[in-house]
Amino acid sequence: MKLSQAFINFTVLRLTTAASYYPDWEGGSQTCLSDGAEPLYMTKANLLKDTLEDCCAAYYNSEGANCIVAGGGTPPTGSLEWYVNYEDGKCEQDCPAGTGNCGGYATPADALFADETLCCETKLGYLAVGFCEAESLGNSYAGSGDYYVDYVNGRCVMDCDEATPGCGGIATTAAFTLYADAATCCSEKLGYLNADVCASNSNPASTGTGKYFANVQDSICVNDETGNCPTGETCAAATDSEVLYDTIEECCAGSLGWVTADYCVSRSDGTEYSTQWFVDYSNEICVQDCQTGATCGTLSDATTNLYDSALECCEGKLTWVDSADCDTLSQGGTLSSTPTYTAKFYVNFDTDSCVQDCDAAGGAPCGGNPPDASLELFDDAATCCSDKLPWVGSEKCIADTNGVAQAGSTNFYVDWGLSKCVQDCSASDPAPCGGFAESWDTTFATAAECCDRISWVPAAECVLA
């Protein structure tokens, strides 16, 4: 039997292409087949390829690697670069799934990155980089060990399992700004808080800063310590907004400036009493800030002025009391029954004169001790008169002080009621004496000079006759 040329050509074509690969478009297997059952149009269109790899690359480009695997070929290594898996929230390597960190072969639509870090930073920026890296590498994540802010508790906590003291929980998202240490975190995120308090709050082993803050109600300074409180001191945890000081003295001066310094320090450091002196107005003495003893008094006002000695207190607060007597009485002594005198002068407004501090039994100018210790003392009668009784003529004041009659100056002054010049001498003496001149009267050495002052009066009638 003779075969037709067409059959011969078809048979030859089938034999020469039996090992060729064609895309299984009709079967939908997403790979290339080499079973000799390729459609005739593929043969005529020269669509067949010599190898599975060439066929997959030509017709399943986007899924070329999967095509090779599905076709029974050797799985390609892949690029080993990284691409994002949004569904699982991590990055995976471009290599066969099920091996290491491989997530399957990347598609042309997948952006590839050299490492998981770059992939996480670029594609999964809403995650914490460390967390994303661990997820991508299949590692457990214990946190970065850096710090982030805990606004509720006024502190910075470590990025780690909250079961560990000082840890606030693992930060898995980029919403947490992380810092290398607590101090930087406190400064950047909690700058409105006292830095020492924030640092102490952030340290799980801390029992306080050991610094001092003011307790305004009790007028003392308190140690920021909740553990081992120093003997005698008052300790408590400082609030976030407290002003802290290194020493009690600095705290008293800085935050309790209206409280007497020795009072504040003694009540804050455990000594309890300052042993300083303060005034007792009711008994007109000074008493000591102490607990027991004859000189001790009760100091209830934190603003009371304190003095180093009883004498300083007497001089500062009881100026109307003789300071020596005050000092003696304040220290529990008694006064001598024999009066002492200064021989100085003090004013007596009732008599418009000055009196000398000397035994009144000796007569004027002596009048005994001043009735009020607050009266100012002068060295002489003239100074006392001019300073305290300027409206009384100096000569009259001195004469009255000494208990003698005023002599007058014999100068002349105008008696405006008489419109005449009269002489400064006793009115009981013959004219022209017109009585003693007052302090406001202008006196003249001669009658002629005085008459010039009232020039409208005839000279012959000017002087009192």
Coordinates of C-alpha atoms in Angstrom, one line a residue:
M1 CA 0.0 0.0 0.0
K2 CA 1.3 3.4 -1.0
L3 CA 1.1 6.1 1.6
S4 CA 0.2 9.6 0.6
Q5 CA 2.8 12.4 0.9
A6 CA 0.6 14.3 3.3
F7 CA 0.4 11.4 5.8
I8 CA 4.2 10.9 5.5
N9 CA 4.8 14.6 6.3
F10 CA 2.4 14.6 9.3
T11 CA 4.0 11.4 10.6
V12 CA 7.5 12.9 10.3
L13 CA 6.4 16.1 12.0
R14 CA 4.9 14.1 14.9
L15 CA 8.0 12.1 15.3
T16 CA 10.4 15.1 15.3
T17 CA 8.3 17.0 17.8
A18 CA 7.3 14.2 20.2
A19 CA 9.8 15.5 22.8
S20 CA 8.7 19.1 22.5
Y21 CA 6.8 21.0 25.2
Y22 CA 3.6 23.0 24.7
P23 CA 1.5 25.2 27.0
D24 CA -1.5 23.4 28.5
W25 CA -3.8 26.3 27.9
E26 CA -6.8 24.1 27.2
G27 CA -6.2 21.7 30.2
G28 CA -5.6 24.7 32.6
S29 CA -2.8 22.9 34.5
Q30 CA -0.6 26.0 34.5
T31 CA 2.4 24.1 33.1
C32 CA 3.8 22.8 29.9
L33 CA 3.2 19.2 28.7
S34 CA 5.3 16.9 26.5
D35 CA 2.8 14.1 25.8
G36 CA 2.6 14.5 22.1
A37 CA -1.0 15.6 22.4
E38 CA -0.4 19.3 21.5
P39 CA -3.0 20.9 19.3
L40 CA -2.1 21.0 15.7
Y41 CA -2.3 24.8 15.5
M42 CA 0.5 25.0 18.1
T43 CA 2.7 22.8 15.9
K44 CA 1.8 24.8 12.8
A45 CA 2.4 28.1 14.7
N46 CA 5.8 26.8 16.0
L47 CA 4.7 27.3 19.6
L48 CA 6.4 24.2 20.9
K49 CA 9.7 24.5 22.9
D50 CA 12.5 22.1 23.4
T51 CA 12.6 22.2 27.2
L52 CA 10.1 22.5 30.0
E53 CA 12.0 25.6 31.3
D54 CA 11.9 27.3 27.9
C55 CA 8.2 26.6 27.6
C56 CA 7.4 27.8 31.1
A57 CA 9.5 31.0 30.6
A58 CA 7.8 31.7 27.3
Y59 CA 4.1 31.1 28.2
Y60 CA 3.9 31.2 32.0
N61 CA 6.3 34.1 32.7
S62 CA 4.6 35.4 35.8
E63 CA 4.3 31.9 37.2
G64 CA 7.4 30.4 35.5
A65 CA 8.9 28.8 38.5
N66 CA 5.6 27.2 39.5
C67 CA 5.1 26.0 36.0
I68 CA 8.4 24.1 36.1
V69 CA 7.5 22.5 39.4
A70 CA 4.0 21.6 38.2
G71 CA 5.5 20.1 35.0
G72 CA 7.8 17.8 37.1
G73 CA 10.9 19.8 36.5
T74 CA 13.6 20.6 39.1
P75 CA 12.4 23.5 41.3
P76 CA 14.5 26.7 40.6
T77 CA 16.4 28.2 43.5
G78 CA 14.7 31.6 43.1
S79 CA 16.4 35.0 43.6
L80 CA 16.5 34.5 47.4
E81 CA 15.6 38.2 47.7
W82 CA 12.7 39.3 49.9
Y83 CA 9.1 40.4 49.2
V84 CA 6.2 41.3 51.3
N85 CA 3.4 39.0 52.4
Y86 CA 0.7 41.5 53.5
E87 CA -1.7 38.8 54.6
D88 CA 0.7 37.3 57.2
G89 CA 2.3 40.7 58.0
K90 CA 5.9 39.7 57.3
C91 CA 8.5 39.5 54.5
E92 CA 9.4 36.2 52.7
Q93 CA 12.2 35.0 50.4
D94 CA 11.8 34.4 46.7
C95 CA 12.4 30.6 46.8
P96 CA 10.3 27.4 46.9
A97 CA 7.7 27.5 49.7
G98 CA 8.3 25.2 52.7
T99 CA 12.1 25.8 52.7
G100 CA 13.5 28.1 55.4
N101 CA 12.0 31.6 55.1
C102 CA 10.8 30.9 51.6
G103 CA 7.3 32.0 50.8
G104 CA 7.1 30.7 47.3
Y105 CA 8.3 32.3 44.1
A106 CA 7.8 36.0 43.7
T107 CA 5.7 37.3 40.9
P108 CA 6.7 40.2 38.6
A109 CA 4.3 42.3 40.7
D110 CA 6.4 41.7 43.8
A111 CA 9.1 44.3 44.7
L112 CA 12.2 42.5 45.8
F113 CA 14.6 43.6 48.5
A114 CA 18.1 42.6 49.4
D115 CA 17.2 41.7 53.0
E116 CA 14.3 41.4 55.3
T117 CA 15.1 44.6 57.1
L118 CA 14.8 46.7 54.0
C119 CA 11.6 44.9 53.0
C120 CA 10.1 45.5 56.5
E121 CA 11.0 49.2 56.5
T122 CA 9.7 49.8 53.0
K123 CA 6.6 47.6 52.9
L124 CA 5.5 47.1 56.5
G125 CA 6.3 50.5 58.0
Y126 CA 3.4 50.2 60.4
L127 CA 5.2 47.4 62.2
A128 CA 8.1 47.7 64.6
V129 CA 11.2 46.8 62.5
G130 CA 12.6 44.3 65.0
F131 CA 9.2 42.6 65.3
C132 CA 8.8 42.4 61.5
E133 CA 12.4 41.0 61.1
A134 CA 11.7 38.3 63.7
E135 CA 8.4 37.3 62.1
S136 CA 10.1 37.2 58.7
L137 CA 12.9 35.0 60.0
G138 CA 10.6 32.8 62.0
N139 CA 12.2 33.8 65.3
S140 CA 10.4 34.5 68.6
Y141 CA 10.5 38.2 69.4
A142 CA 11.4 39.4 73.0
G143 CA 11.4 43.1 72.2
S144 CA 14.1 45.5 71.2
G145 CA 15.3 46.3 74.8
D146 CA 14.9 50.0 74.0
Y147 CA 12.5 52.3 75.9
Y148 CA 9.1 53.9 75.1
V149 CA 6.9 56.3 77.1
D150 CA 4.2 55.2 79.5
Y151 CA 2.2 58.5 79.9
V152 CA -0.2 57.0 82.4
N153 CA 2.5 56.2 85.0
G154 CA 4.8 59.1 84.2
R155 CA 7.7 56.9 83.2
C156 CA 9.6 55.2 80.4
V157 CA 9.4 51.4 80.1
M158 CA 11.5 48.8 78.2
D159 CA 10.3 47.2 75.1
C160 CA 10.0 43.6 76.5
D161 CA 7.6 41.2 78.1
E162 CA 5.6 43.1 80.7
A163 CA 6.0 40.1 83.0
T164 CA 9.5 41.4 83.6
P165 CA 9.9 44.3 86.0
G166 CA 10.5 47.6 84.1
C167 CA 9.0 46.2 80.9
G168 CA 5.9 47.7 79.4
G169 CA 5.1 44.9 76.9
I170 CA 6.5 44.2 73.5
A171 CA 6.1 47.0 71.0
T172 CA 4.9 45.3 67.8
T173 CA 3.9 48.4 65.9
A174 CA 5.7 51.5 64.7
A175 CA 3.4 53.6 66.9
F176 CA 6.0 53.4 69.6
T177 CA 8.9 55.7 69.4
L178 CA 11.9 53.9 70.9
Y179 CA 14.9 55.3 72.6
A180 CA 18.2 53.8 73.6
D181 CA 17.9 54.7 77.3
A182 CA 15.3 55.8 79.8
A183 CA 17.0 59.2 80.3
T184 CA 16.6 60.2 76.6
C185 CA 13.0 58.9 76.6
C186 CA 12.2 60.9 79.7
S187 CA 13.7 64.0 78.1
E188 CA 12.0 63.7 74.7
K189 CA 8.6 62.4 75.8
L190 CA 8.1 63.5 79.4
G191 CA 10.0 66.8 79.5
Y192 CA 7.4 68.4 81.6
L193 CA 8.2 66.1 84.5
N194 CA 11.1 66.3 86.9
A195 CA 13.9 64.4 85.2
D196 CA 15.0 62.7 88.4
V197 CA 11.5 61.6 89.2
C198 CA 11.0 60.2 85.7
A199 CA 14.3 58.4 85.9
S200 CA 13.4 56.9 89.3
N201 CA 9.9 55.9 88.0
S202 CA 11.5 54.2 85.0
N203 CA 13.9 52.1 87.2
P204 CA 12.1 49.1 88.7
A205 CA 14.8 48.8 91.3
S206 CA 14.5 52.4 92.5
T207 CA 12.9 53.3 95.8
G208 CA 13.2 57.1 95.1
T209 CA 15.7 59.7 94.2
G210 CA 16.9 60.4 97.7
K211 CA 16.4 64.1 97.0
Y212 CA 14.1 66.5 98.9
F213 CA 10.8 68.3 98.1
A214 CA 8.7 70.7 100.0
N215 CA 5.6 69.8 102.2
V216 CA 4.1 73.2 102.3
Q217 CA 1.4 72.2 104.8
D218 CA 3.9 71.0 107.4
S219 CA 6.6 73.6 106.5
I220 CA 9.2 70.9 106.1
C221 CA 11.2 69.2 103.4
V222 CA 10.5 65.5 102.7
N223 CA 12.9 62.8 101.4
D224 CA 11.9 61.2 98.1
E225 CA 12.5 57.7 99.4
T226 CA 10.1 54.8 99.9
G227 CA 12.7 52.3 101.0
N228 CA 15.3 52.9 103.7
C229 CA 14.3 56.3 105.2
P230 CA 17.1 58.1 107.0
T231 CA 16.5 58.3 110.8
G232 CA 14.5 61.3 111.8
E233 CA 13.6 62.4 108.3
T234 CA 10.1 62.3 106.8
C235 CA 10.0 60.2 103.6
A236 CA 7.4 59.9 100.8
A237 CA 7.3 59.4 97.1
A238 CA 7.6 62.7 95.1
T239 CA 4.9 63.4 92.6
D240 CA 5.9 63.9 88.9
S241 CA 5.8 67.7 89.2
E242 CA 7.8 68.2 92.4
V243 CA 10.9 70.4 92.5
L244 CA 13.7 68.3 93.9
Y245 CA 16.8 69.5 95.8
D246 CA 20.0 67.8 96.8
T247 CA 19.9 69.0 100.4
I248 CA 17.4 69.9 103.0
E249 CA 18.9 73.4 103.3
E250 CA 18.5 74.0 99.5
C251 CA 14.9 72.7 99.7
C252 CA 14.0 75.0 102.6
A253 CA 15.5 78.0 100.9
G254 CA 14.1 77.2 97.5
S255 CA 10.6 76.1 98.1
L256 CA 9.8 77.3 101.7
G257 CA 11.4 80.7 101.7
W258 CA 8.8 82.2 104.0
V259 CA 9.6 79.6 106.7
T260 CA 12.4 80.4 109.1
A261 CA 15.4 78.5 107.8
D262 CA 16.4 76.9 111.1
Y263 CA 12.9 75.9 111.9
C264 CA 12.5 74.2 108.4
V265 CA 15.9 72.4 108.7
S266 CA 15.4 71.2 112.3
R267 CA 12.0 69.9 111.6
S268 CA 13.1 68.2 108.4
D269 CA 16.4 66.5 109.4
G270 CA 15.2 64.9 112.6
T271 CA 16.9 67.1 115.1
E272 CA 13.3 68.4 115.9
Y273 CA 14.5 71.6 117.6
S274 CA 16.8 74.3 116.5
T275 CA 17.9 75.6 120.0
Q276 CA 17.6 79.1 118.6
W277 CA 15.9 82.0 120.5
F278 CA 12.6 83.7 119.7
V279 CA 10.5 86.3 121.4
D280 CA 7.8 85.7 124.0
Y281 CA 5.9 89.0 123.9
S282 CA 3.5 88.1 126.7
N283 CA 6.4 87.8 129.3
E284 CA 8.7 90.3 127.5
I285 CA 11.5 87.8 127.4
C286 CA 13.1 85.6 124.7
V287 CA 12.8 81.8 125.0
Q288 CA 14.6 78.9 123.3
D289 CA 13.4 76.5 120.6
C290 CA 14.0 73.3 122.6
Q291 CA 12.0 70.6 124.3
T292 CA 12.9 70.7 128.0
G293 CA 14.6 73.2 130.2
A294 CA 13.9 76.5 132.0
T295 CA 14.6 78.5 128.8
C296 CA 12.5 76.4 126.4
G297 CA 9.4 77.7 124.8
T298 CA 6.8 76.3 122.3
L299 CA 7.5 77.5 118.8
S300 CA 4.3 77.1 116.8
D301 CA 4.7 79.7 114.1
A302 CA 7.1 78.5 111.3
T303 CA 7.7 82.1 110.2
T304 CA 9.0 83.3 113.6
N305 CA 12.4 85.0 113.5
L306 CA 15.1 83.0 115.3
Y307 CA 18.3 84.3 116.9
D308 CA 21.6 82.8 117.9
S309 CA 21.4 84.2 121.4
A310 CA 18.9 85.6 123.9
L311 CA 20.6 89.0 123.8
E312 CA 20.3 89.2 120.0
C313 CA 16.6 88.3 120.3
C314 CA 16.1 91.0 123.1
E315 CA 17.8 93.7 121.0
G316 CA 15.9 92.7 117.9
K317 CA 12.4 92.1 119.2
L318 CA 12.0 93.8 122.7
T319 CA 13.6 97.2 122.0
W320 CA 11.6 98.9 124.7
V321 CA 13.0 96.6 127.4
D322 CA 16.5 97.0 128.7
S323 CA 18.5 94.5 126.6
A324 CA 20.7 93.4 129.5
D325 CA 17.7 92.9 131.8
C326 CA 15.9 91.0 129.0
D327 CA 18.9 88.8 128.5
T328 CA 19.2 88.0 132.2
L329 CA 15.5 87.2 132.6
S330 CA 15.4 85.2 129.3
Q331 CA 18.2 82.9 130.6
G332 CA 16.4 82.3 133.9
G333 CA 18.3 85.0 136.0
T334 CA 16.9 87.6 138.3
L335 CA 17.4 91.3 138.3
S336 CA 19.2 93.3 141.0
S337 CA 17.0 95.4 143.3
T338 CA 19.5 98.3 143.1
P339 CA 18.5 100.5 140.1
T340 CA 21.2 101.5 137.6
Y341 CA 21.3 104.7 135.7
T342 CA 22.7 105.8 132.3
A343 CA 22.9 109.6 133.1
K344 CA 21.4 110.2 129.6
F345 CA 18.3 112.3 128.9
Y346 CA 14.8 111.3 127.7
V347 CA 11.7 113.4 126.9
N348 CA 8.8 114.1 129.2
F349 CA 6.0 115.3 126.9
D350 CA 3.7 116.0 129.8
T351 CA 6.0 118.8 131.0
D352 CA 7.5 119.8 127.7
S353 CA 10.9 119.2 129.1
C354 CA 13.7 116.6 129.2
V355 CA 14.6 114.4 132.2
Q356 CA 17.9 112.9 133.1
D357 CA 18.2 109.1 133.8
C358 CA 19.5 109.4 137.4
D359 CA 18.3 109.1 140.9
A360 CA 15.3 111.4 141.3
A361 CA 16.2 112.0 144.9
G362 CA 19.0 114.3 143.7
G363 CA 16.4 116.8 142.2
A364 CA 16.2 118.2 138.7
P365 CA 17.2 117.3 136.1
C366 CA 17.1 113.8 137.6
G367 CA 13.8 111.9 137.2
G368 CA 14.8 108.3 137.6
N369 CA 14.8 105.5 135.0
P370 CA 12.7 106.1 131.8
P371 CA 9.1 104.9 132.4
D372 CA 9.2 103.2 129.0
A373 CA 12.4 101.4 127.9
S374 CA 11.5 102.3 124.3
L375 CA 12.2 106.0 124.9
E376 CA 15.2 107.3 123.0
L377 CA 18.1 108.5 125.2
F378 CA 20.3 111.5 124.5
D379 CA 23.7 112.5 125.7
D380 CA 22.7 116.0 126.8
A381 CA 19.6 118.1 127.5
A382 CA 20.1 120.4 124.5
T383 CA 20.0 117.5 122.0
C384 CA 17.0 116.0 123.7
C385 CA 15.2 119.4 123.6
S386 CA 16.0 120.2 119.9
D387 CA 15.2 116.6 118.7
K388 CA 12.0 115.9 120.7
L389 CA 10.6 119.3 121.6
P390 CA 11.4 121.6 118.7
W391 CA 8.3 123.7 119.3
V392 CA 9.6 124.7 122.8
G393 CA 12.3 127.2 122.8
S394 CA 15.6 125.7 123.4
E395 CA 16.5 127.9 126.4
K396 CA 13.1 127.4 128.0
C397 CA 13.3 123.6 127.5
I398 CA 16.8 123.5 129.0
A399 CA 15.8 125.7 131.9
D400 CA 12.8 123.7 132.6
T401 CA 14.8 120.5 132.4
N402 CA 17.3 121.8 134.9
G403 CA 14.5 123.2 137.2
V404 CA 15.7 126.8 137.0
A405 CA 14.1 130.1 135.8
Q406 CA 14.6 131.0 132.2
A407 CA 17.0 133.9 131.9
G408 CA 16.2 134.9 128.3
S409 CA 18.6 136.1 125.7
T410 CA 18.1 139.9 126.1
N411 CA 17.6 140.1 122.4
F412 CA 14.6 141.8 120.9
Y413 CA 11.6 140.4 119.0
V414 CA 8.3 141.7 117.7
D415 CA 5.2 141.3 119.8
W416 CA 2.7 141.4 117.0
G417 CA -0.2 141.8 119.3
L418 CA 1.3 145.1 120.5
S419 CA 3.0 146.0 117.3
K420 CA 6.1 146.8 119.3
C421 CA 9.6 145.4 119.8
V422 CA 10.1 143.8 123.2
Q423 CA 13.1 142.3 125.0
D424 CA 13.5 138.5 125.5
C425 CA 13.4 138.5 129.3
S426 CA 10.8 137.8 132.0
A427 CA 7.5 139.8 131.6
S428 CA 7.7 140.5 135.3
D429 CA 10.8 142.6 134.7
P430 CA 10.6 146.3 133.8
A431 CA 10.0 147.3 130.1
P432 CA 11.2 146.8 127.6
C433 CA 11.0 143.1 128.8
G434 CA 8.0 141.5 127.1
G435 CA 8.3 137.8 128.2
F436 CA 10.5 135.1 126.8
A437 CA 10.6 134.6 123.0
E438 CA 8.9 131.6 121.6
S439 CA 10.8 129.2 119.3
W440 CA 9.1 130.7 116.3
D441 CA 9.9 134.3 117.2
T442 CA 12.7 135.9 115.2
T443 CA 15.1 137.7 117.6
F444 CA 17.3 140.7 116.9
A445 CA 20.5 141.8 118.6
T446 CA 19.3 145.5 118.9
A447 CA 16.0 147.3 119.2
A448 CA 16.8 149.3 116.0
E449 CA 17.1 146.0 114.0
C450 CA 13.8 144.8 115.4
C451 CA 12.1 148.1 114.6
D452 CA 13.2 147.8 111.0
R453 CA 11.0 144.8 110.9
I454 CA 7.9 147.0 111.7
S455 CA 9.0 150.0 109.8
W456 CA 5.5 151.5 109.6
V457 CA 5.6 152.1 113.4
P458 CA 7.3 155.4 114.3
A459 CA 10.7 154.8 115.8
A460 CA 9.9 156.7 118.9
E461 CA 6.9 154.4 119.5
C462 CA 8.4 151.2 118.4
V463 CA 10.0 149.9 121.6
L464 CA 7.9 148.9 124.6
A465 CA 8.2 151.5 127.3

